[in-house]
Coordinates of N, CA and C and ligand atoms in Angstrom, one line a residue:
M231 N 0.6 -1.2 0.0 CA 0.4 0.0 -0.1 C 0.9 1.4 -0.1
R232 N 0.5 2.0 -0.8 CA 1.0 3.7 -0.8 C 0.2 4.9 0.3
I233 N 0.8 4.9 1.4 CA 0.2 5.9 2.2 C 0.5 7.2 2.3
V234 N -0.4 7.8 2.5 CA 0.1 9.8 2.9 C -0.4 9.8 4.6
F235 N 0.4 10.1 5.3 CA 0.2 10.1 7.0 C 0.5 11.6 7.3
I236 N -0.9 12.2 7.5 CA -0.8 13.5 7.8 C -1.5 14.2 9.4
G237 N -0.7 14.7 10.4 CA -1.1 14.8 11.6 C -0.2 15.8 12.2
P238 N -0.9 16.4 13.5 CA -0.2 17.5 14.0 C 1.1 17.3 14.6
P239 N 2.0 18.0 15.5 CA 2.8 17.5 16.2 C 2.6 17.5 17.6
G240 N 3.1 16.4 17.9 CA 2.4 15.7 19.3 C 1.3 14.8 19.1
A241 N 1.0 14.5 18.0 CA -0.4 13.2 17.7 C -0.2 12.2 17.9
G242 N 1.0 11.9 18.4 CA 1.2 10.3 18.1 C 1.6 9.8 16.4
K243 N 1.8 10.4 15.9 CA 2.0 10.1 14.5 C 3.0 9.3 14.4
G244 N 4.3 9.7 15.3 CA 5.4 8.9 15.0 C 5.3 7.2 15.6
T245 N 4.7 7.4 16.3 CA 4.2 6.0 17.1 C 3.5 4.9 16.2
Q246 N 2.5 5.9 15.8 CA 1.3 5.0 14.6 C 2.3 4.9 13.5
S247 N 3.4 5.6 12.9 CA 3.8 5.2 12.0 C 4.7 3.9 12.0
V248 N 5.2 3.6 12.9 CA 6.3 2.6 13.2 C 5.4 1.3 13.1
L249 N 4.2 1.3 13.8 CA 3.3 0.1 14.0 C 2.7 -0.1 12.8
L250 N 2.7 1.2 11.8 CA 1.7 0.8 10.5 C 2.8 0.3 9.5
T251 N 3.9 0.8 9.5 CA 5.1 0.7 8.5 C 5.4 -1.1 8.7
E252 N 5.5 -1.2 10.2 CA 5.9 -3.0 10.6 C 4.6 -3.7 10.2
L253 N 3.3 -3.5 10.2 CA 2.2 -4.3 10.3 C 2.2 -4.3 8.6
L254 N 2.5 -3.5 7.8 CA 2.2 -3.4 6.4 C 3.5 -3.9 5.3
D255 N 5.1 -3.7 6.2 CA 6.0 -4.0 5.8 C 6.3 -3.5 4.7
I256 N 5.8 -2.3 4.9 CA 6.6 -1.6 3.7 C 7.8 0.2 4.6
P257 N 8.4 0.6 3.6 CA 9.4 1.3 4.5 C 8.6 2.8 4.7
H258 N 9.3 3.5 5.9 CA 8.6 4.8 5.9 C 9.8 5.8 5.5
L259 N 9.1 7.1 4.6 CA 9.6 7.6 3.7 C 9.4 9.4 4.6
S260 N 10.3 9.2 5.5 CA 10.2 11.2 6.0 C 11.1 11.9 5.3
T261 N 10.2 12.7 4.5 CA 11.3 14.1 3.9 C 12.0 14.7 4.8
G262 N 11.5 14.9 6.2 CA 12.6 15.5 6.9 C 13.7 14.5 7.1
N263 N 13.5 13.6 7.2 CA 15.1 12.6 7.2 C 15.5 12.5 6.2
M264 N 15.2 12.7 5.0 CA 15.9 12.6 3.7 C 16.7 13.5 3.7
L265 N 16.0 14.9 3.9 CA 16.5 16.0 3.7 C 17.8 16.2 4.3
R266 N 17.6 15.6 5.3 CA 18.7 15.8 6.9 C 19.8 15.2 6.2
E267 N 19.6 14.0 5.5 CA 20.9 13.1 5.1 C 21.4 13.6 3.9
A268 N 20.7 14.4 2.8 CA 20.9 14.8 2.0 C 22.1 16.0 2.1
V269 N 21.7 16.7 3.2 CA 22.2 18.1 3.6 C 24.2 17.5 4.2
E270 N 23.6 16.3 4.8 CA 25.0 15.9 5.7 C 25.8 15.4 4.9
H271 N 25.1 14.8 3.5 CA 26.1 13.8 2.6 C 26.3 15.1 1.4
R272 N 26.4 16.5 1.1 CA 26.2 17.5 0.8 C 25.9 17.1 -0.6
T273 N 25.0 16.4 -1.1 CA 24.7 16.3 -2.5 C 23.7 17.6 -2.6
T274 N 23.5 17.4 -4.9 CA 23.2 18.9 -4.6 C 22.0 19.3 -4.2
V275 N 21.0 18.3 -4.2 CA 19.9 18.9 -3.3 C 20.3 19.3 -2.3
G276 N 21.1 18.5 -1.3 CA 21.0 19.1 0.1 C 21.9 20.2 0.1
R277 N 22.7 20.6 -0.7 CA 23.3 22.0 -0.5 C 22.2 22.7 -0.8
L278 N 21.6 23.0 -1.5 CA 20.3 24.1 -2.1 C 19.5 23.8 -0.8
A279 N 18.9 22.6 -0.1 CA 18.0 22.7 0.7 C 18.4 23.1 2.1
A280 N 19.9 23.2 2.2 CA 20.4 23.7 3.8 C 19.8 24.9 4.0
E281 N 20.1 26.1 3.3 CA 19.7 27.6 3.8 C 18.0 27.3 4.3
F282 N 17.5 27.1 3.4 CA 15.8 26.9 3.4 C 15.7 26.0 5.1
M283 N 16.3 25.0 4.8 CA 16.1 24.1 6.7 C 16.6 25.0 7.6
Q284 N 17.9 25.7 7.9 CA 18.0 26.2 8.7 C 17.5 27.5 9.2
S285 N 16.8 28.1 8.5 CA 15.8 29.1 8.4 C 14.1 28.8 8.5
G286 N 14.0 27.5 9.0 CA 12.9 27.1 9.2 C 11.8 27.1 8.1
R287 N 12.4 27.5 7.0 CA 11.1 27.7 5.7 C 11.2 26.4 4.9
L288 N 10.0 25.8 4.5 CA 9.5 25.1 3.7 C 10.7 24.9 2.6
V289 N 11.4 23.6 2.0 CA 12.2 23.8 1.1 C 11.8 23.8 -0.3
P290 N 11.9 24.3 -1.2 CA 11.2 24.7 -2.6 C 10.8 22.9 -3.4
D291 N 9.9 23.1 -3.7 CA 8.9 22.0 -3.9 C 9.8 21.1 -5.3
P292 N 10.3 21.7 -6.1 CA 11.3 20.6 -6.9 C 12.4 19.7 -6.7
F293 N 13.0 20.6 -5.6 CA 14.1 19.4 -4.6 C 13.6 18.4 -4.0
V294 N 12.2 18.9 -2.8 CA 11.6 17.7 -2.4 C 11.3 16.7 -3.3
V295 N 10.7 17.6 -4.1 CA 10.2 15.9 -5.5 C 10.8 15.4 -6.0
Q296 N 12.3 15.8 -6.2 CA 13.3 15.2 -6.8 C 14.0 14.0 -5.8
I297 N 13.7 14.3 -4.7 CA 14.8 13.6 -3.7 C 13.6 12.6 -2.9
V298 N 12.3 13.0 -3.3 CA 11.1 11.6 -3.2 C 11.4 10.7 -4.4
G299 N 11.1 11.1 -5.5 CA 11.3 10.8 -6.9 C 12.4 9.6 -6.5
E300 N 13.6 10.0 -6.7 CA 14.9 9.1 -6.3 C 14.7 7.9 -5.3
R301 N 14.2 8.2 -4.2 CA 13.8 7.0 -3.0 C 12.9 6.4 -3.6
L302 N 12.0 6.9 -4.4 CA 10.5 5.9 -4.6 C 11.1 4.6 -5.9
Q303 N 12.6 5.0 -6.6 CA 13.4 4.1 -7.5 C 13.8 3.3 -6.6
Q304 N 14.0 3.1 -5.6 CA 15.0 2.0 -4.8 C 13.6 1.1 -4.6
P305 N 14.6 -0.2 -4.9 CA 14.0 -1.7 -4.8 C 12.4 -2.0 -3.3
D306 N 13.1 -1.3 -2.1 CA 12.3 -1.9 -1.1 C 11.1 -1.1 -1.2
C307 N 10.9 0.0 -2.3 CA 9.5 0.7 -2.3 C 8.2 0.3 -3.5
E308 N 8.7 -1.0 -3.8 CA 8.1 -1.4 -4.9 C 6.8 -1.9 -4.2
G309 N 6.6 -2.4 -3.1 CA 5.4 -3.2 -2.6 C 5.0 -2.0 -1.7
G310 N 5.4 -0.7 -1.9 CA 4.6 0.3 -0.9 C 5.5 1.3 -0.3
C311 N 4.8 1.9 0.1 CA 5.9 2.9 1.2 C 4.5 3.8 2.1
L312 N 4.8 4.4 3.5 CA 4.2 5.3 3.9 C 5.1 6.7 4.0
F313 N 4.5 7.5 3.6 CA 5.0 9.1 3.7 C 4.2 10.1 4.6
D314 N 5.6 10.3 5.3 CA 5.4 11.2 6.5 C 6.0 12.5 5.9
G315 N 5.6 13.8 6.2 CA 6.1 15.2 5.9 C 5.8 15.5 4.7
F316 N 5.4 14.8 4.3 CA 5.2 14.8 2.5 C 4.4 14.1 1.8
P317 N 3.2 14.9 1.4 CA 3.4 16.3 0.8 C 3.0 17.4 2.1
R318 N 3.6 18.7 1.7 CA 3.5 19.6 2.5 C 2.7 20.9 1.9
T319 N 2.7 20.5 0.5 CA 2.0 21.9 -0.5 C 1.2 21.0 -1.2
L320 N 0.5 21.9 -1.8 CA -0.8 21.4 -3.2 C 0.3 21.0 -3.9
G321 N 0.9 21.3 -4.7 CA 1.8 21.4 -5.6 C 2.9 19.9 -5.5
Q322 N 3.4 19.8 -4.1 CA 3.9 18.1 -3.9 C 2.8 17.5 -4.0
A323 N 1.8 17.6 -3.8 CA 0.2 16.5 -3.9 C 0.4 16.0 -5.0
R324 N -0.1 16.9 -6.0 CA -0.3 16.8 -7.5 C 0.5 16.0 -8.0
S325 N 2.1 16.4 -7.6 CA 3.4 15.9 -8.5 C 3.5 14.4 -7.9
L326 N 3.0 14.2 -6.7 CA 2.9 13.0 -6.2 C 2.3 12.0 -6.9
D327 N 0.8 12.6 -7.4 CA 0.1 11.6 -7.6 C 0.3 11.5 -9.1
E328 N 1.0 12.8 -9.9 CA 1.3 12.3 -11.4 C 2.1 11.3 -11.6
Y329 N 3.0 11.3 -10.4 CA 4.7 10.3 -10.5 C 3.9 8.5 -10.3
L330 N 3.2 8.6 -9.1 CA 2.5 7.5 -8.9 C 1.8 6.8 -9.9
T331 N 0.6 7.9 -10.5 CA -0.4 7.5 -11.7 C 0.7 7.2 -12.7
A332 N 1.7 7.4 -13.5 CA 2.3 7.2 -14.3 C 3.2 6.3 -14.1
A333 N 3.7 5.6 -12.9 CA 4.3 4.4 -12.3 C 3.1 3.1 -12.4
G334 N 2.0 3.9 -12.3 CA 0.7 2.5 -12.2 C 0.4 1.9 -11.3
T335 N 1.4 2.8 -9.8 CA 0.9 2.5 -8.3 C 0.2 3.4 -7.6
P336 N -1.2 3.6 -7.8 CA -1.7 5.1 -7.4 C -1.4 5.1 -5.5
L337 N -1.7 6.1 -5.1 CA -1.7 6.2 -3.5 C -3.3 5.5 -3.5
D338 N -3.3 4.6 -2.3 CA -4.0 4.1 -1.8 C -5.1 4.8 -0.4
A339 N -4.4 5.8 0.1 CA -5.2 6.2 1.2 C -4.7 7.4 1.8
A340 N -4.6 8.3 1.8 CA -4.4 9.4 2.5 C -5.1 9.7 4.1
L341 N -4.3 9.2 4.9 CA -4.7 9.4 6.7 C -4.3 10.9 7.5
E342 N -5.8 11.1 8.0 CA -5.5 12.2 8.5 C -5.6 11.9 10.1
L343 N -4.1 12.0 11.0 CA -4.6 11.7 12.2 C -5.2 13.1 13.1
R344 N -6.7 13.3 13.5 CA -6.9 14.4 13.8 C -7.1 14.5 15.7
V345 N -6.6 15.2 16.0 CA -6.3 15.7 17.4 C -6.9 17.1 18.1
D346 N -7.4 16.9 18.7 CA -8.0 18.6 19.5 C -7.0 19.1 19.5
E347 N -7.3 20.6 19.5 CA -6.4 21.2 19.9 C -6.0 21.0 21.8
E348 N -7.0 21.2 22.3 CA -7.2 21.3 24.0 C -6.4 19.8 24.3
L349 N -6.7 18.6 23.4 CA -6.5 17.2 24.0 C -4.4 17.6 24.0
L350 N -4.4 18.2 22.6 CA -3.0 18.5 22.3 C -1.9 18.9 23.4
V351 N -2.5 19.8 23.5 CA -2.0 20.9 24.6 C -1.7 20.0 26.0
N352 N -2.7 19.4 26.3 CA -2.8 18.7 27.9 C -1.5 17.2 27.8
R353 N -1.6 17.1 26.4 CA -0.8 16.0 26.4 C 0.8 16.2 26.4
L354 N 1.0 17.2 25.4 CA 2.5 17.9 25.3 C 2.4 18.7 26.6
L355 N 1.6 19.5 27.5 CA 2.2 19.9 28.5 C 2.4 18.4 29.5
G356 N 2.2 17.2 29.3 CA 2.3 16.4 30.5 C 3.5 15.5 29.6
R357 N 4.1 15.8 29.0 CA 5.2 15.5 28.3 C 6.6 15.9 29.1
G358 N 6.2 17.6 29.4 CA 7.3 18.6 30.2 C 8.3 18.7 29.9
R359 N 8.2 19.0 28.2 CA 9.5 19.0 27.6 C 9.8 20.2 27.7
E360 N 11.0 21.4 27.5 CA 11.2 22.8 27.7 C 10.8 23.2 26.8
D361 N 10.7 22.6 25.8 CA 10.5 23.1 24.5 C 8.7 23.4 24.2
D362 N 8.2 23.0 25.0 CA 6.5 22.6 25.1 C 6.1 23.5 25.6
S363 N 5.9 24.6 25.8 CA 5.3 25.8 26.5 C 3.9 25.8 25.6
I364 N 2.8 26.3 26.6 CA 1.4 26.5 25.8 C 1.4 26.7 24.8
D365 N 2.3 28.3 24.7 CA 2.2 29.2 23.6 C 3.0 28.5 21.9
T366 N 4.2 27.4 22.3 CA 4.6 26.9 21.0 C 3.7 26.1 20.9
I367 N 2.9 25.3 21.8 CA 1.8 23.9 21.4 C 1.6 24.6 20.1
R368 N 0.5 26.1 20.8 CA -0.3 26.3 20.2 C -0.1 27.0 18.7
R369 N 1.0 27.7 19.0 CA 1.2 28.2 17.6 C 1.6 27.0 16.0
R370 N 2.7 25.9 16.8 CA 2.3 24.8 15.9 C 1.7 24.4 15.6
F371 N 0.7 24.3 16.6 CA -1.2 23.6 15.8 C -1.2 24.5 14.7
R372 N -1.6 25.7 15.1 CA -2.2 26.4 14.2 C -1.8 26.9 13.0
D373 N 0.1 26.3 13.1 CA 0.5 26.7 12.1 C 0.1 25.1 10.8
Y374 N 0.1 24.4 11.3 CA -0.1 23.2 11.2 C -1.4 23.2 10.3
V375 N -2.5 23.6 10.9 CA -4.1 23.8 10.3 C -4.0 24.2 9.0
T376 N -3.2 25.7 9.2 CA -2.9 26.4 8.0 C -2.7 25.9 6.9
M377 N -1.3 25.0 7.2 CA -0.3 24.5 6.4 C -1.2 23.0 5.8
T378 N -2.0 22.5 5.8 CA -2.5 21.0 5.8 C -4.2 21.2 5.4
T379 N -4.5 22.5 5.9 CA -6.2 22.7 5.3 C -6.1 22.2 3.6
P380 N -5.4 22.9 2.7 CA -5.4 22.9 1.2 C -5.3 21.3 1.0
L381 N -4.5 20.7 1.9 CA -3.8 19.3 1.7 C -5.2 17.9 1.8
L382 N -5.6 18.6 2.9 CA -7.2 17.7 3.5 C -8.1 17.8 2.3
D383 N -8.2 19.4 1.9 CA -9.5 19.3 1.0 C -8.9 18.5 -0.3
Y384 N -8.0 18.5 -1.0 CA -7.8 18.1 -2.0 C -7.6 16.4 -1.9
Y385 N -7.2 16.2 -0.8 CA -7.4 14.3 -0.2 C -8.8 13.9 -0.3
Q386 N -9.6 15.1 0.0 CA -11.2 14.7 0.4 C -11.7 14.8 -1.4
S387 N -11.3 15.9 -1.7 CA -11.6 15.8 -3.6 C -11.5 14.4 -4.4
T388 N -10.2 14.1 -3.9 CA -10.0 12.7 -4.6 C -10.2 11.5 -4.3
G389 N -11.1 11.5 -3.1 CA -11.7 10.4 -2.5 C -10.9 9.6 -1.5
L390 N -9.7 10.0 -1.5 CA -8.6 9.4 -0.6 C -8.5 9.4 0.8
L391 N -9.0 10.5 1.5 CA -9.1 11.1 2.7 C -9.9 10.2 3.5
R392 N -8.9 9.7 4.4 CA -9.7 8.8 6.0 C -9.3 9.8 7.1
T393 N -10.5 10.2 8.0 CA -10.0 10.7 9.1 C -10.0 9.8 10.1
I394 N -9.0 9.9 11.1 CA -8.7 8.8 11.9 C -8.6 10.1 13.2
D395 N -9.7 9.3 14.4 CA -9.8 10.1 15.6 C -8.5 9.9 16.6
G396 N -8.0 10.9 16.8 CA -6.4 10.4 17.3 C -6.6 10.5 18.7
S397 N -7.8 10.6 19.8 CA -7.9 10.6 21.2 C -7.7 9.1 21.4
G398 N -7.7 8.8 22.7 CA -7.5 7.5 23.3 C -5.4 6.6 23.5
T399 N -5.8 5.8 23.8 CA -4.6 5.1 23.7 C -4.0 4.6 22.3
T400 N -2.6 4.4 22.4 CA -2.1 3.8 21.0 C -2.6 3.0 20.7
N401 N -3.1 1.6 21.3 CA -3.9 0.6 20.3 C -5.1 0.8 20.1
E402 N -5.9 2.0 20.6 CA -7.3 2.2 20.1 C -6.9 2.7 18.7
V403 N -6.2 3.9 18.7 CA -5.8 4.4 17.6 C -5.3 3.8 16.2
F404 N -4.3 2.7 16.3 CA -3.7 1.9 16.1 C -5.0 1.1 15.3
K405 N -6.2 0.6 15.9 CA -6.9 -0.3 15.7 C -8.0 0.5 14.9
R406 N -8.3 1.7 15.0 CA -8.8 2.7 13.7 C -8.3 2.8 12.6
I407 N -6.8 2.9 12.6 CA -5.8 3.3 11.2 C -6.5 1.9 10.5
R408 N -6.0 0.6 10.9 CA -6.5 -0.6 10.8 C -7.7 -0.7 9.7
E409 N -8.6 -0.6 10.5 CA -10.0 -0.5 10.3 C -10.2 0.7 8.9
A410 N -9.1 1.8 8.8 CA -9.6 2.9 8.0 C -9.2 1.9 6.2
I411 N -8.0 1.3 6.7 CA -7.1 0.8 5.7 C -7.5 0.0 4.9
G412 N -8.5 -1.2 5.9 CA -8.7 -2.3 5.9 C -8.0 -3.6 6.2
K413 N -7.0 -3.8 7.2 CA -6.0 -4.5 7.3 C -6.1 -4.8 8.6
Ligands
ADP49 P1 9.4 19.6 11.3 O1 8.3 18.4 11.9 O2 10.2 19.8 12.7 O3 9.0 20.2 10.3 P2 10.9 17.7 9.8 O4 12.0 16.6 9.8 O5 9.2 16.9 8.9 O6 10.5 18.5 10.9 O7 11.3 18.6 8.2 C1 12.3 19.5 9.0 C2 12.6 20.7 7.2 O8 12.7 19.9 6.4 C3 11.4 21.5 7.4 O9 11.3 22.7 8.1 C4 11.5 21.5 6.3 O10 12.5 23.0 6.2 C5 12.1 20.5 5.3 N1 11.1 19.6 4.7 C6 10.5 18.9 5.3 N2 9.8 17.8 4.8 C7 9.5 18.9 3.7 C8 8.8 19.2 2.3 N3 7.5 18.2 2.0 N4 8.4 20.3 2.0 C9 9.1 21.1 1.8 N5 10.2 20.9 2.8 C10 9.9 19.8 3.7

């Protein structure tokens, strides 16, 4: 299966990604990790991406699309993959669709892990990390909503969006994800 996984910071997407990639036996494609690796290895894309990442801006679509396209050609992606942190823009979503459709392996689902802002604030404050102040959490959440709303509308319009209730225990959430993808 080819799945796009969308969720706000702190919603448990990391934990659920591990469970899901193990269940489906597919690689976990995190563009954040892939870009950091490219920067570290000073590849062409890495050198171009570095300044954007350092200033906390999105890396321009063509670079991100190129790095994902290269990764998708690796043999371990033949049976599917989980996209995490990608697509982040409508342009990326459209490019991904074009790429996968041309390859005859379209996306199966876009999973949205939905967590209410108040629940997220309570969960993250409970974690007690220093960068988890209420203001920071709320700002990150609002940025996430602004950034992902167009993507959610897009996947709604293509019929791929599955919204998962992210409240409750890890197992409860994972069960909902399995139901949503029929596994
Ligand atoms: P975070 O959740 O802190 O944004 P990520 O690891 O997902 O962390 O991404 C780190 C950085 O890599 C981002 O701030 C951005 O500069 C870049 N990046 C990652 N994924 C994308 C993407 N799909 N499009 C553009 N830039 C991206």
